[in-house]
Amino acid sequence: MSTTPQNGSNSMPRWDFTAIETQIDNQKKEAEGIIGEIPSLLEEGESLVASGASADDEDLIWLEGFLRHADLLTGLLDQLFSHAYCTYSIETGNSQRVKALNMLEAMTVPLRSYFSRSRKILQDILKGRNLPADDKGVKGLVSAAPSGGLIPDLEYFIQREVNEAAYQMSPELEELASDLQRSAGDAWGRLQGSLSSEMSAEWNSVTHERKTLVELRNLAYDPRRWVRKKAYALELMLWEQNKQTFAAAINGVKGNSLTVYERRGYEDFLQPSILSNRISRKTLDALIGAMEKGLPRFRRYLKAKAAYLGIPKLGFYDIFAPIGDHSRRYSYDEARDHIIDLFNGFSADLGNFARTAFDRNWIDAEPRAGKVGGAYMTDFPLSEEARIMANFDGSFSALSTLAHELGHGYHSHKLEGYRYLNRGYPMTLAETASTFCETIVYNAAIDGAAKEERPALIEGLLMENTQVIVDILSRFYFERELFTRRKEGEVSSDELCEIMIDAQKKTYGDSLDAEELHPYMWAVKGHYYSVDLAFYNYPYAFGQLFAMGLYAQFRKDPEGFPARYEQVLKNTGLMSAVDVCAASGFDIESESFWTEGLEMLEPFVRQFEEDAPGLSGSGE
């Protein structure tokens, strides 16, 4: 299942699962066995706490056993899902791959209700020992447990479970909510996904050529303005024709979420996101405040981009228009060697990891029929290996994407040897290593670029950051207002468009033509239609700015920084995001921390502005 590229060739590898697949069937049987044992284990725990078993430490013996099952099951399921999704994503037309993925999903359906019961038992254990349900109570529980077991190792996991139990309905209601979500909130999400994937419009009235919605949106990157504008107009027409359906779907999802949030006793609709991302409300306020203060810098960049394109002001369809010339192409082997060299310039450890990933065919790089688009990294914790899917086309963007995904792999590599339950990290920290590695590549490219290549590279960096800061802030504003209004009743499609336009005006300001914004961005973004992904986007801004702040520290201390950086990655599953950063000397509850990260972009914006007058064109 692999091909190995030769030096100087353009051949690209495919994944090698030979060693992993020898164990998959046994691992699946082992996971099924553990899941089958959990109900009796839970009944035992419930009986113990009901009889007051803390006096003989039977509760701790039970907890130790349950955690051992949960930890191993976590590793097994991560391994099985990684293999199932990887093999599906390179053969999407293979019905057996789809079936294997569906069977795994069905096998794990009961786990949500099982873990709601285990959290209730944990609460009762603390009550039985007269311990508070906070960090001091959990520390008391840990101090009573035998050393060398799982309980001391999993202290932070236990604390998270206790915290989640505080916002949990009875196990019976949690099970009901889980069952209903599949036929309610999740069904609305599936409707949005299936309908948007089927929509298309006539592109050429003579040939009757049609373009799908995805194809129309991809034309936002076309160098010809008339093409971008036409695609934008047709896209808006499609959303307009189906707006009532999408409005019903988004109201259904948010109504589902609000009902469950109220039943669980959350303070407001932001609290679930704050807790799952392991940050404080003060952190979120500081991040949003810094993003707001950084908006003028991005507006300067967008105005300079209009000058490059030779137009008075950008329309929404101009945001991704290409600038300048960076047409250099890389063979896969050139990209491989370049990335390894740059990573070695940071640390030998990072460089060695990248070399291992390339040498052992952990990367499936070849674009081909039946393979999903884009790129991702997934971890195989039992094998202590990673797999990266890419669609390498020789562009600089494809090279930087490889570096990004290798960063994800390196993050997982730094967590090897930890308990499986200690390897999970929140979305706020999930993009740290990937963005950091991408930043290494981008800065090296800009520093070494010829004069004619530099504007395109700088613009690529600024365009990406504009999406992560400006556009994500507009999405945050929109979702916050949507939740607020949905509490009072359903929100019409026209209101949804008004909220989105208002959010875009607040963030993009006068850098975009107010008559050419995107009122249907609420219908575009699939994460709005997921019950489990409310306020999905701001963690990307967190990750981007955090990685940029780390890179600034590296520039100041290239010798001493790599060791601190490794420790940051190792701590991501063991502490809250606030504590991870504090342990490395960063105060993410302070707005100044985030503004310092944004300051890194100022030289690039200034350079882009200085170069703009000499590179104007019609953009037609």
GROMACS .gro file of C-alpha atoms in nm, residues 7 76 100 193 206 242 244 251 283 288 322-323 375 392 448 495 498 514 536 543 609:
model
   21
    7ASN     CA    1   1.579   1.116  -0.461
   76LEU     CA    2  -0.823   0.148   2.128
  100ALA     CA    3  -1.650  -0.021   0.873
  193GLY     CA    4  -2.457   1.932   0.444
  206VAL     CA    5  -2.466   2.852  -2.444
  242ASN     CA    6  -3.297   2.783  -0.040
  244GLN     CA    7  -3.600   2.913   0.421
  251ASN     CA    8  -3.305   2.746   1.416
  283THR     CA    9  -0.930   3.459   2.865
  288ILE     CA   10  -1.182   3.905   2.168
  322PRO     CA   11  -0.428   3.622  -0.601
  323ILE     CA   12  -0.165   3.894  -0.579
  375ALA     CA   13  -0.542   1.765   0.441
  392PHE     CA   14   0.036   1.774  -0.284
  448GLY     CA   15   1.457   3.431   0.122
  495GLU     CA   16  -3.296   3.854   1.013
  498GLU     CA   17  -2.910   4.124   0.865
  514ALA     CA   18  -2.072   4.760   0.201
  536TYR     CA   19  -1.631   2.654   1.689
  543GLY     CA   20  -0.416   2.896   1.827
  609GLU     CA   21   0.158   4.885   0.186
   0.00000   0.00000   0.00000
